[in-house]
Structures are given as structure tokens and as C-alpha cells.
Short mmCIF file of C-alpha atoms in Angstrom, two decimals:
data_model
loop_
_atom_site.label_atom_id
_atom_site.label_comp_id
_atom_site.label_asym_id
_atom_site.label_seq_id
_atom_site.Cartn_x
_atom_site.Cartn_y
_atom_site.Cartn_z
CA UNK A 1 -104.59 -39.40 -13.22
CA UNK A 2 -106.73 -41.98 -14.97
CA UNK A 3 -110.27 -41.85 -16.62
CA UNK A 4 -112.80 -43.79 -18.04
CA UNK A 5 -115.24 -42.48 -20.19
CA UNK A 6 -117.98 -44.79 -21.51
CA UNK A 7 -120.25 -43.78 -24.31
CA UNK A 8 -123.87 -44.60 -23.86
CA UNK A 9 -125.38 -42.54 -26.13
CA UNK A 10 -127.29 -44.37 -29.20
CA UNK A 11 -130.83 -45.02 -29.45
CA UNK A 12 -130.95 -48.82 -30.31
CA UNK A 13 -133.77 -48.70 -32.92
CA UNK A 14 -131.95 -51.76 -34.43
CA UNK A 15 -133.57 -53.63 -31.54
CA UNK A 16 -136.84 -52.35 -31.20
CA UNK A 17 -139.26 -52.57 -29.17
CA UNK A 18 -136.69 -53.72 -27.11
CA UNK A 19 -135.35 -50.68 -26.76
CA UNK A 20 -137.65 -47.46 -26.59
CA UNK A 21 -136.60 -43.83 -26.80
CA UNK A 22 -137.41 -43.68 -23.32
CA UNK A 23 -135.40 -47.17 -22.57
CA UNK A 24 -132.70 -47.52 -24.50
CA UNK A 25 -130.43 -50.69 -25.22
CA UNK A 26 -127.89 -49.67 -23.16
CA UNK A 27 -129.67 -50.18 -19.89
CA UNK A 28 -131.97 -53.24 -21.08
CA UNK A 29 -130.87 -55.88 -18.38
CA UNK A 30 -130.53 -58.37 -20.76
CA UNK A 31 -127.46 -60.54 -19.77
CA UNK A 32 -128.06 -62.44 -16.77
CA UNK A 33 -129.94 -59.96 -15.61
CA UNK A 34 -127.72 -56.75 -16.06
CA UNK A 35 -127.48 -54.47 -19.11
CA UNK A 36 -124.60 -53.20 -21.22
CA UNK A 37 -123.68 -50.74 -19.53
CA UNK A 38 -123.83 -51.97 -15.97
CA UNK A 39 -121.26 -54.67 -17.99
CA UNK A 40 -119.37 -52.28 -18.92
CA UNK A 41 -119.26 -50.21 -15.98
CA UNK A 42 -117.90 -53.26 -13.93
CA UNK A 43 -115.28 -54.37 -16.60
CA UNK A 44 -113.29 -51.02 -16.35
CA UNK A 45 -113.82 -50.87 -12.43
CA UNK A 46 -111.28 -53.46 -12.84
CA UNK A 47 -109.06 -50.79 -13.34
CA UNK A 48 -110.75 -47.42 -12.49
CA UNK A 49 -112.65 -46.33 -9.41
CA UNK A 50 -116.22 -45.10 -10.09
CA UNK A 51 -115.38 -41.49 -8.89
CA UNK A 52 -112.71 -41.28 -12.70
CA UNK A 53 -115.45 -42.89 -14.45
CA UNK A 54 -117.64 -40.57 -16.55
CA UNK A 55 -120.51 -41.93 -18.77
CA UNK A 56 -121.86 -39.70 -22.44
CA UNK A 57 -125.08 -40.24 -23.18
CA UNK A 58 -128.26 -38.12 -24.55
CA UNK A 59 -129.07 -35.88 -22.07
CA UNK A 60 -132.47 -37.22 -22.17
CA UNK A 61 -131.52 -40.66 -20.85
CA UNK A 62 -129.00 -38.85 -18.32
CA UNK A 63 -131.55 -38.92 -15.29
CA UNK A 64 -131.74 -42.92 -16.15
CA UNK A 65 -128.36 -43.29 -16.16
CA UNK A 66 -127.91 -41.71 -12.89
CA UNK A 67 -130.31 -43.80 -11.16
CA UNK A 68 -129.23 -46.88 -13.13
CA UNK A 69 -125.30 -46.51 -12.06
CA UNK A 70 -125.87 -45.35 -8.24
CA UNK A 71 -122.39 -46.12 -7.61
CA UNK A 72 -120.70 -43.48 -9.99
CA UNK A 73 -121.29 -39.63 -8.94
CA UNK A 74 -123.96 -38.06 -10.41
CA UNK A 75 -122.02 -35.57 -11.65
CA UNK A 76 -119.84 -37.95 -13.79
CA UNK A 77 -122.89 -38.65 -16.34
CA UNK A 78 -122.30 -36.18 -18.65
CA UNK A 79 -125.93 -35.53 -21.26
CA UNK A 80 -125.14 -34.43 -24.92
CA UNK A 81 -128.37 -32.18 -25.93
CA UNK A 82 -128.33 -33.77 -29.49
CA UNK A 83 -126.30 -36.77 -31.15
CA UNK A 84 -123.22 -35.49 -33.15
CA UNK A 85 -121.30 -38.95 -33.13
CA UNK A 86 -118.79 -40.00 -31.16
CA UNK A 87 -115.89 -37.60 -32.18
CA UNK A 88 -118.08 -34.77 -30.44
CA UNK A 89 -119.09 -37.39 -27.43
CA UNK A 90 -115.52 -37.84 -26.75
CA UNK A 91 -114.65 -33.74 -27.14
CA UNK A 92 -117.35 -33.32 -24.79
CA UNK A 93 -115.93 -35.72 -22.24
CA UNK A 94 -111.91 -34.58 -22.82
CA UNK A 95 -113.59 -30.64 -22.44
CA UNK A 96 -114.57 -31.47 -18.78
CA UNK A 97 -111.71 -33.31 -17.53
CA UNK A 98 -109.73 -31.02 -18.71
CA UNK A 99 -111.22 -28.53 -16.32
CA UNK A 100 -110.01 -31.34 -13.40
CA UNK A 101 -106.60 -32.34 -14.87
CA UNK A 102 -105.26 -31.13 -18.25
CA UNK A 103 -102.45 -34.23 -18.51
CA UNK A 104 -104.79 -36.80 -17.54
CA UNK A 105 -105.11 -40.03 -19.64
CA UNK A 106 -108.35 -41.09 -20.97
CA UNK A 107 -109.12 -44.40 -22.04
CA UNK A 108 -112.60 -44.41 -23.81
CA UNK A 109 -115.33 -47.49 -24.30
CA UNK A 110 -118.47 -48.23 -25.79
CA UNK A 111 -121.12 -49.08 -24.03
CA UNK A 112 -122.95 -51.49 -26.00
CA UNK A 113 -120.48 -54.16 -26.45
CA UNK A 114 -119.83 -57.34 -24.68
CA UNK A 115 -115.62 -58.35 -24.10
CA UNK A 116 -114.78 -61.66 -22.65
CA UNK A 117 -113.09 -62.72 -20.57
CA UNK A 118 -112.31 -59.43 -18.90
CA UNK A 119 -108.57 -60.03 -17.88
CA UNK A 120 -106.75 -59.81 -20.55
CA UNK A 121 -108.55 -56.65 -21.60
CA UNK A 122 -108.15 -55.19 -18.03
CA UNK A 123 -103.84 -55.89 -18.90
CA UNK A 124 -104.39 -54.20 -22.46
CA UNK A 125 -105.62 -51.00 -20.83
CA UNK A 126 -102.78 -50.98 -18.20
CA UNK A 127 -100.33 -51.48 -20.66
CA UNK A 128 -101.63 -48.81 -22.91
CA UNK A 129 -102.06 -46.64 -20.01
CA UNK A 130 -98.28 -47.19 -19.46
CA UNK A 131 -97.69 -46.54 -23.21
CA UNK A 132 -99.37 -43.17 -23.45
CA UNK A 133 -97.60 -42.36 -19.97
CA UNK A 134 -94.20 -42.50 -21.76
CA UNK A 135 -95.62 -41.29 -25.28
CA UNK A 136 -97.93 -38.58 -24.17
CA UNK A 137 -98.75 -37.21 -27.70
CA UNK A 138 -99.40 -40.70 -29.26
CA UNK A 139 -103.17 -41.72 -29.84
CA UNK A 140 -103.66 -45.13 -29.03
CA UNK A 141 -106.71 -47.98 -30.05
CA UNK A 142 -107.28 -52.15 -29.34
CA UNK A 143 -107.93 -54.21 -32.21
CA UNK A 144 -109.95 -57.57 -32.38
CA UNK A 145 -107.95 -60.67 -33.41
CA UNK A 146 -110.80 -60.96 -36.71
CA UNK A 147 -112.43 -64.57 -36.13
CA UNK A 148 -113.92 -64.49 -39.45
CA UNK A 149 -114.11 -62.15 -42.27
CA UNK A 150 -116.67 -59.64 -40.90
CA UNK A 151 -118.42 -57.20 -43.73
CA UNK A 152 -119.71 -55.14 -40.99
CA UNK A 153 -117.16 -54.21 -39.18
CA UNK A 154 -113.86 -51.90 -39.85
CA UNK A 155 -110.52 -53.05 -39.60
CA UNK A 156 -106.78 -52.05 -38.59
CA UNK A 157 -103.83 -52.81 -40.17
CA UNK A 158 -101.03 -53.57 -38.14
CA UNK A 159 -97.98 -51.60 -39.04
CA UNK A 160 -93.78 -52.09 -37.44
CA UNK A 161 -93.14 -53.10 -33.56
CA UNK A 162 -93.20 -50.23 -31.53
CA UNK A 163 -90.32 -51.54 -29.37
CA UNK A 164 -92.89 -52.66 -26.45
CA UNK A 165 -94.13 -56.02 -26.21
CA UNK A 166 -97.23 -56.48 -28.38
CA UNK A 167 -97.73 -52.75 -29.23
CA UNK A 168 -97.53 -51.83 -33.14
CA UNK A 169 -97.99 -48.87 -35.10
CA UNK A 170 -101.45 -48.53 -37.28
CA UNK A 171 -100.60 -48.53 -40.61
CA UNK A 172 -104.12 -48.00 -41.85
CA UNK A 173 -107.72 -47.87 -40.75
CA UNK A 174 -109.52 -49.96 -43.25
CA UNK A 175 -113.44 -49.01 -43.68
CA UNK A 176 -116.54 -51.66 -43.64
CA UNK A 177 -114.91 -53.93 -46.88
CA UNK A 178 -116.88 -56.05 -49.10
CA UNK A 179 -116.76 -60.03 -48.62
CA UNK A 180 -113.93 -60.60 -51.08
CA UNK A 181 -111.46 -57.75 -49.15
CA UNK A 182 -112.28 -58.95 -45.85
CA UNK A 183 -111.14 -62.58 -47.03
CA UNK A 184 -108.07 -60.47 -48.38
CA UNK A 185 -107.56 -59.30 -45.04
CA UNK A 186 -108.29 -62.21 -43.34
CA UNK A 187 -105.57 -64.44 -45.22
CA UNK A 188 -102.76 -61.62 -44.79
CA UNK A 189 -102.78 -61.85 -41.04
CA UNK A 190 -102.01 -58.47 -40.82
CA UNK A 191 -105.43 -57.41 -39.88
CA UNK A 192 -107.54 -57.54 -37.03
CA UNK A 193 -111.12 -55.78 -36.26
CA UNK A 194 -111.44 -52.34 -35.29
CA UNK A 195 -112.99 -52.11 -31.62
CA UNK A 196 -113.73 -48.47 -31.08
CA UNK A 197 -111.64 -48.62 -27.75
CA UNK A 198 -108.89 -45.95 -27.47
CA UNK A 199 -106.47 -44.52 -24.60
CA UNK A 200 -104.83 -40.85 -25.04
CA UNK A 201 -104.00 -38.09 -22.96
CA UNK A 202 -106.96 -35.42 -22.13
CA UNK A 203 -104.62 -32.81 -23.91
CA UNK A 204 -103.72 -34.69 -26.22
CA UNK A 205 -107.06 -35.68 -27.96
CA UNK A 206 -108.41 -32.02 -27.95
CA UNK A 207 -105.17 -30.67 -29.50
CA UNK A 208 -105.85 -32.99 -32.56
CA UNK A 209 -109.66 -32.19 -32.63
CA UNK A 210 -108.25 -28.18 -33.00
CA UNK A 211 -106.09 -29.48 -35.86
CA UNK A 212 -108.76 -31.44 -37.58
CA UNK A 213 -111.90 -30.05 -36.28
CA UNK A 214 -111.19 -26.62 -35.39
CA UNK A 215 -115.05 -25.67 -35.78
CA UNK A 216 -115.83 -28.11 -33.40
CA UNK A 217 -112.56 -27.55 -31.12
CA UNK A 218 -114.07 -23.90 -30.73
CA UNK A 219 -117.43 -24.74 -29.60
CA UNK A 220 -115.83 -27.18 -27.20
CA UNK A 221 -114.09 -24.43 -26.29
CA UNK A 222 -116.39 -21.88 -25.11
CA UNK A 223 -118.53 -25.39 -23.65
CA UNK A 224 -115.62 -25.78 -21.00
CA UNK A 225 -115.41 -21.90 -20.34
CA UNK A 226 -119.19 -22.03 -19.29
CA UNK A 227 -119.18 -25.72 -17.87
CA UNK A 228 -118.94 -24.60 -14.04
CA UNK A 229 -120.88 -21.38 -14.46
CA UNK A 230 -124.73 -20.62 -14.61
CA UNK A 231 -124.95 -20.51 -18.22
CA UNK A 232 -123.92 -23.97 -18.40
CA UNK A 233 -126.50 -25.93 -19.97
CA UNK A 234 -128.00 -22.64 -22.11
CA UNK A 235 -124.52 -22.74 -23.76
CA UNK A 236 -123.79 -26.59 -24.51
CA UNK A 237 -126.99 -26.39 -25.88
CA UNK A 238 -126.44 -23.32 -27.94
CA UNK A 239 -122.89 -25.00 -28.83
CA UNK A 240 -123.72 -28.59 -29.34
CA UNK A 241 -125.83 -27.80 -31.97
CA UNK A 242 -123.13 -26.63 -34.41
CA UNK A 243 -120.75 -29.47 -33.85
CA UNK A 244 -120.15 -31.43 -36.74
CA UNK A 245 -121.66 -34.53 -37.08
CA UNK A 246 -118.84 -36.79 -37.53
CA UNK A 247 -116.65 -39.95 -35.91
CA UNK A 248 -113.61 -40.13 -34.06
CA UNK A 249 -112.34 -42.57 -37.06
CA UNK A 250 -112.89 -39.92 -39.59
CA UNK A 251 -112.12 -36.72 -37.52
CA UNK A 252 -108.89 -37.97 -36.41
CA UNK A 253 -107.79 -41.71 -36.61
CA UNK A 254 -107.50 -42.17 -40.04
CA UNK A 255 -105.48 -38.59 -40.47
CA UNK A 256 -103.75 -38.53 -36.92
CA UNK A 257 -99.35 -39.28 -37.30
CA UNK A 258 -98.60 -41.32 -33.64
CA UNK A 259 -101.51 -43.86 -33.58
CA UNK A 260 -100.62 -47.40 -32.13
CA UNK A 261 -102.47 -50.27 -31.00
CA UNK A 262 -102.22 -53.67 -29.18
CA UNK A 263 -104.24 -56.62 -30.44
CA UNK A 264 -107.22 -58.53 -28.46
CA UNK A 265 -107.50 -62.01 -28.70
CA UNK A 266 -110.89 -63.10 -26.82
CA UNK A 267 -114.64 -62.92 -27.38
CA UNK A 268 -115.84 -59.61 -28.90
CA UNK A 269 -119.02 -57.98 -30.12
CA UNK A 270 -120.71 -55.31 -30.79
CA UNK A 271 -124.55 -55.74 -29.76
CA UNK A 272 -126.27 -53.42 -32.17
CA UNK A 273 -128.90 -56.12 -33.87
CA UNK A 274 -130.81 -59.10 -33.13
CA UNK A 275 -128.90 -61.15 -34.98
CA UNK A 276 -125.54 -60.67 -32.05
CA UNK A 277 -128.37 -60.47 -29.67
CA UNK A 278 -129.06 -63.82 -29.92
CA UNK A 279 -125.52 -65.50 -31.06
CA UNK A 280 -124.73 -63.96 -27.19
CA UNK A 281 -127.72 -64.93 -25.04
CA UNK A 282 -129.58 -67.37 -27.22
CA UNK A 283 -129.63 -70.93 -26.91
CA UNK A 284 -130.33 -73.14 -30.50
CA UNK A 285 -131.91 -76.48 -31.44
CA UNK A 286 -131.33 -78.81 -33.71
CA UNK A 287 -133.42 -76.59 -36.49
CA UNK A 288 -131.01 -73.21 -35.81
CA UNK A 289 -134.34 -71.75 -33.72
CA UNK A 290 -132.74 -69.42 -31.18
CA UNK A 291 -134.88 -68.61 -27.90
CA UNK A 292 -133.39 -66.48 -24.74
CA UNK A 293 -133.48 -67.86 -22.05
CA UNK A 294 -136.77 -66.05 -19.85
CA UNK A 295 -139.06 -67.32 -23.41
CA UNK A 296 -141.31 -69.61 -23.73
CA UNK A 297 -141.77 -70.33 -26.96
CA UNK A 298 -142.77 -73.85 -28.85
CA UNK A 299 -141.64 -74.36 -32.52
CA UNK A 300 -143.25 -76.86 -34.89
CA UNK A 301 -141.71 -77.40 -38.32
CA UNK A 302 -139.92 -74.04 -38.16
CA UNK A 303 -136.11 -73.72 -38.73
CA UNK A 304 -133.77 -70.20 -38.06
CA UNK A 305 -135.69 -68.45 -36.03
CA UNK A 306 -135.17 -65.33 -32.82
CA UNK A 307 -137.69 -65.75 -30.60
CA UNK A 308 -137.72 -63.26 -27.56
CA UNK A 309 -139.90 -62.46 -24.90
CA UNK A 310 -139.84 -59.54 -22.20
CA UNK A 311 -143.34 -61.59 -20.64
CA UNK A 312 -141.77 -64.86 -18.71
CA UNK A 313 -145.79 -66.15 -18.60
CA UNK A 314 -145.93 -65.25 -22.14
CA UNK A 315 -146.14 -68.01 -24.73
CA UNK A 316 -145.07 -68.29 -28.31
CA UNK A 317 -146.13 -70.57 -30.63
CA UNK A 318 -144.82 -70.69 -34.34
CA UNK A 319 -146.26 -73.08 -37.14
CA UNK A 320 -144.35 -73.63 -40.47
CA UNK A 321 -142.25 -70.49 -39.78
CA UNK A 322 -138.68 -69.92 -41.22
CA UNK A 323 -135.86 -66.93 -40.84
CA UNK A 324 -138.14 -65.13 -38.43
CA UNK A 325 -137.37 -62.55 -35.90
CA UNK A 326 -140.51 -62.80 -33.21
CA UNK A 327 -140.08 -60.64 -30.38
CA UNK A 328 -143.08 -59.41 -27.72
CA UNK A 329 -142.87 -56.84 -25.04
CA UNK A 330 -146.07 -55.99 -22.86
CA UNK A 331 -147.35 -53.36 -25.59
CA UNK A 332 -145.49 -54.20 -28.40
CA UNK A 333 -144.67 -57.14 -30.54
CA UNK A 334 -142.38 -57.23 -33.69
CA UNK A 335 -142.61 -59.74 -36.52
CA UNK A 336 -139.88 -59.18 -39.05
CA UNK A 337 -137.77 -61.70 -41.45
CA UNK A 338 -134.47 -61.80 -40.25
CA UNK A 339 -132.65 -60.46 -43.44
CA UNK A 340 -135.02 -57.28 -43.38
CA UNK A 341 -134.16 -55.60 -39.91
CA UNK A 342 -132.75 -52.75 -41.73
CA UNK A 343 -135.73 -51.22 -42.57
CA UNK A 344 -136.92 -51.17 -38.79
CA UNK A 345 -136.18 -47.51 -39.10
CA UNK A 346 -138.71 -47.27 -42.17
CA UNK A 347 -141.13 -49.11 -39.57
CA UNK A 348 -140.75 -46.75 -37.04
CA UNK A 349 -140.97 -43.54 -38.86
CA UNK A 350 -144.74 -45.29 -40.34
CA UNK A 351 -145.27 -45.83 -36.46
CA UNK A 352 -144.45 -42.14 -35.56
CA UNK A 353 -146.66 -40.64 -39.10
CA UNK A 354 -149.55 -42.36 -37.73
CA UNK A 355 -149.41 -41.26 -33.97
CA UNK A 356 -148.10 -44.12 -32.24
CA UNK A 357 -145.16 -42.16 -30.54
CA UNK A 358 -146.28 -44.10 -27.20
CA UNK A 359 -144.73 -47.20 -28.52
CA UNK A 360 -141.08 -45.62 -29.94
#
């Protein structure tokens, strides 16, 4: 048996007010009118049918979700009480479907990336399906042929052929690198981007969380004993709370023996700022002003510019403006230079300290 488990959990403050705690990214339609995860949802139907497709996300967005994806089972959207990062999002997941099928195979996605085109993805997931079929204690992950030497991103290192056609061994995980190592990296050819994709068996992946994580592998534990029982939710909540906070990278990847991978070659990103926002759904004039495609917006003497609008009647107008970020919702409008968004968390804690939780 096959599953998909997508993980939908983060909050998207990188692309406030955008996305709101009680809206988040992942079901902004904002490509052509669908969101991320309705985009990713219908990539892996390619392959999986929406009854062995389970989304993670905070248990406060779960009821969104559900009505959001009416086509997968309510049942299948499983709500984390707190965040504890995607190690614990993924133990969560493997901890129910173990209750359906022990020796199932999991192949796990983000939810707030954008892959094109979707074929030759949709083969990389069969054949690693295959792979972990025949190799059913190996963990098993999709890099990103690297298009450029990317600072904010991790990398893998490709390691010896793993006797099937484009499948290699990791030889290292490589953390976010400066701009000289990713150059490094770059010119070796032995590198490619790290995708946070992965395919392993249900068993499989919880055996190495007891080996790494055992703290967490207990909680997990006594999570799946209560899952089908009455004291299910007073007990993942009890539970969840003492998970440690950490990633699947660190928990296990980067310390895990069988790890292989296949390499992507096609359009990747990961939409977690304005900045890929735009490079995806933006189109640019001649003075590197980006504007989507529902704003109106006029530019006079301005050059490098976002300008986004959730109001299609709305109008911007910018004067003399340069390396701006301009973005207006109905109740909300940001104004931030675009080499400062990383203190839009410092902006929103100010916004919460003076009572204006309405507009997080």
C-alpha cells in the first residue's frame, strides 16, 4: 500500500498580510487561481488516490483544510496541537498509518512548493516507490539539479550508483553554505539542492525515529495507542507537547546508514517569501518592477519593485520608488524594502504588543 502525506503546517508570516493566522499561505489561491496545496494535492493524485492521501497541518487550520480539499476524507487531515517541525509532523503521520498498514510506503511532500512540469516528478516517485519496495529499510529523498548557487537552500551530495538507473547513495547532507561553498558545490557537479521530498516504509521511518529520537518515538507511541479511542485528542495534546522540536534532516537524515536519492531536473521552488512569490507569478518591465497579475498598479520612475494586490479595483501608484515590496489586502497593507523582509516577524510581534491581533 501507498501513501501520501503532505505537510501543510507553517504559518507563512514571511508573506504577510498575505497570509493570516487564520489564512495561511498554504491555501492562498494564488496561482491561477488555486493555492499550494490544492497544487500539491493534484500533483501526487497523479500517482495516489485521495482516500491514501493524508495532509499535517496545525490543528487550528484543520477545519480549513477539510473544507478546502473536499475530495480527500476528512479523516485524512491529520491537526498537530502545536508546531514541533517536521520530524514530529512526519512521526505523527507514520503513527497513524501504521495503525492501517504497518509495511506501507510513505512518500512525504511539502506543501508550499511549486514542481514543474509534473511528469517527470510523478516517474521519480514511482521509481522510488519501486526502490523502497525492494530495499524496505532504506530511507530515500529527491534532490534539485542546483540552477545556481543558492545560499538559502541545503544541499545533497551525491555519493556511488546504487545499481538502478539514476538512483545514488547520499554521501552527505550539506547545510545552508555561504556564497563561496555553494560556488564550490556548484562547480563539482556533485551536488544538487535538497528538496525536502522523501519515500520510506511506514515501519521503517518510526524504527529510526526510536533510534534517534527515542523521547519522541515514545510519545508517538502512546499517540497511536490512544488514536482510535476517546482519549484521543486529550492525549496528542498531552503528548505533542513534549516532542522535540526538531527536523527530519537533523533527527535522522544526516545520521541515518541506507539513505539514497534520485536527482530532479525541472523547475523547483520553495515559496516561503515574496521575493519567489513574484519570480513565480510576477510579470516584469523593462525597470525589474514585478506586478501579479489581478494588480493594478502604475509605476513612474521606480525600478525593482513587488507590487501585489488582493483588491482587483484597487489601484497602486508609486512615484520615485526603488527595491520596494508594496502589497494591500482589504485591511491591511505592507510597505517594506525588499532586503528587510526578515524582520516581518519583529513587525508582527509590535502589531500583536499593541493589540492589533485582528490583523495577524
Amino acid at each position: 500500500m501507498h501513501y501520501a502525506v503532505i505537510m501543510a503546517g507553517g504559518s507563512g508570516q514571511r508573506l504577510w498580510p498575505l497570509s493570516r493566522e487564520h489564512r495561511p499561505k498554504q491555501i492562498i489561491n494564488i496561482f491561477a487561481e488555486q493555492s499550494l496545496l490544492r497544487l500539491c494535492v493534484n500533483r501526487v493524485r497523479h500517482i495516489f488516490d485521495p482516500e491514501h492521501i493524508l495532509v499535517v497541518t496545525n490543528a487550528e487550520y484543520a477545519a480549513v483544510v477539510r473544507e478546502h480539499l473536499p475530495d480527500l476524507p476528512a479523516e485524512n487531515v491529520l491537526g498537530e496541537p502545536m508546531g514541533r517541525n517536521t520530524a514530529n509532523a512526519i512521526g505523527l503521520a507514520a503513527t497513524v498509518l501504521k495503525l492501517k498498514s504497518p509495511e506501507a510506503v510513505m512518500a512525504v511532500f511539502s506543501a508550499d512548493q511549486i514542481i514543474e512540469p509534473v511528469a517527470p516528478l510523478a516517474e521519480a516517485i514511482r521509481e522510488a516507490l519501486s526502490f523502497i519496495e525492494s530495499h524496505p529499510t532504506a530511507l530515500f529523498t529527491f534532490g534539485i539539479k542546483a540552477r545556481y548557487a543558492h545560499t538559502g537552500l541545503g544541499y545533497l551530495k551525491r555519493g556511488s550508483d546504487a545499481g538502478q538507473d539514476g538512483i545514488f547513495s547520499v554521501a552527505a547532507f550539506k547545510e545552508k553554505p555561504n556564497k563561496s561553498t555553494a560556488h564550490k558545490y556548484i562547480r563539482s557537479g556533485k551536488y544538487c539542492w535538497n528538496s525536502g521530498m522523501f519515500v520510506w516504509r511506514v515501519d521503517t521511518i518510526l524504527q529510526q525515529l526510536e533510534c534517534f529520537l527515542p523521547h519522541n518515538a515514545e510519545r508517538l507511541r502512546r499517540i497511536g495507542q490512544a488514536w482510535q479511542g476517546e482519549s484521543r485528542d486529550e492525549v496528542l495534546q498531552q503528548e505533542f507537547g513534549e516532542l522535540e522540536n526538531i527536523s527530519i534532516d537533523f533527527a535522522v537524515m544526516e545520521r541515518a546508514q541506507e539513505v539514497y536519492m534520485c536527482e530532479l531536473d525541472c523547475h523547483w521552488e520553495d515559496v516561503g517569501s515574496y521575493q519567489t512569490l513574484a519570480d513565480n507569478i510576477g510579470a516584469v518591465d523593462q525597470d525589474d518592477n514585478v506586478t501579479t497579475p489581478e494588480t493594478r498598479c502604475e509605476w513612474l520612475d521606480c525600478q525593482n519593485n513587488i507590487a501585489i494586490s488582493e483588491s482587483p479595483d484597487h489601484l497602486i501608484a508609486a512615484v520615485h520608488v526603488e527595491d520596494l515590496i508594496i502589497v494591500h489586502t482589504p485591511d491591511a497593507t505592507l510597505i517594506c524594502r525588499r532586503d528587510e523582509t526578515d524582520r516581518l516577524r519583529e513587525m508582527l510581534g509590535q502589531l500583536k504588543d499593541k493589540g492589533h491581533e485582528r490583523y495577524l
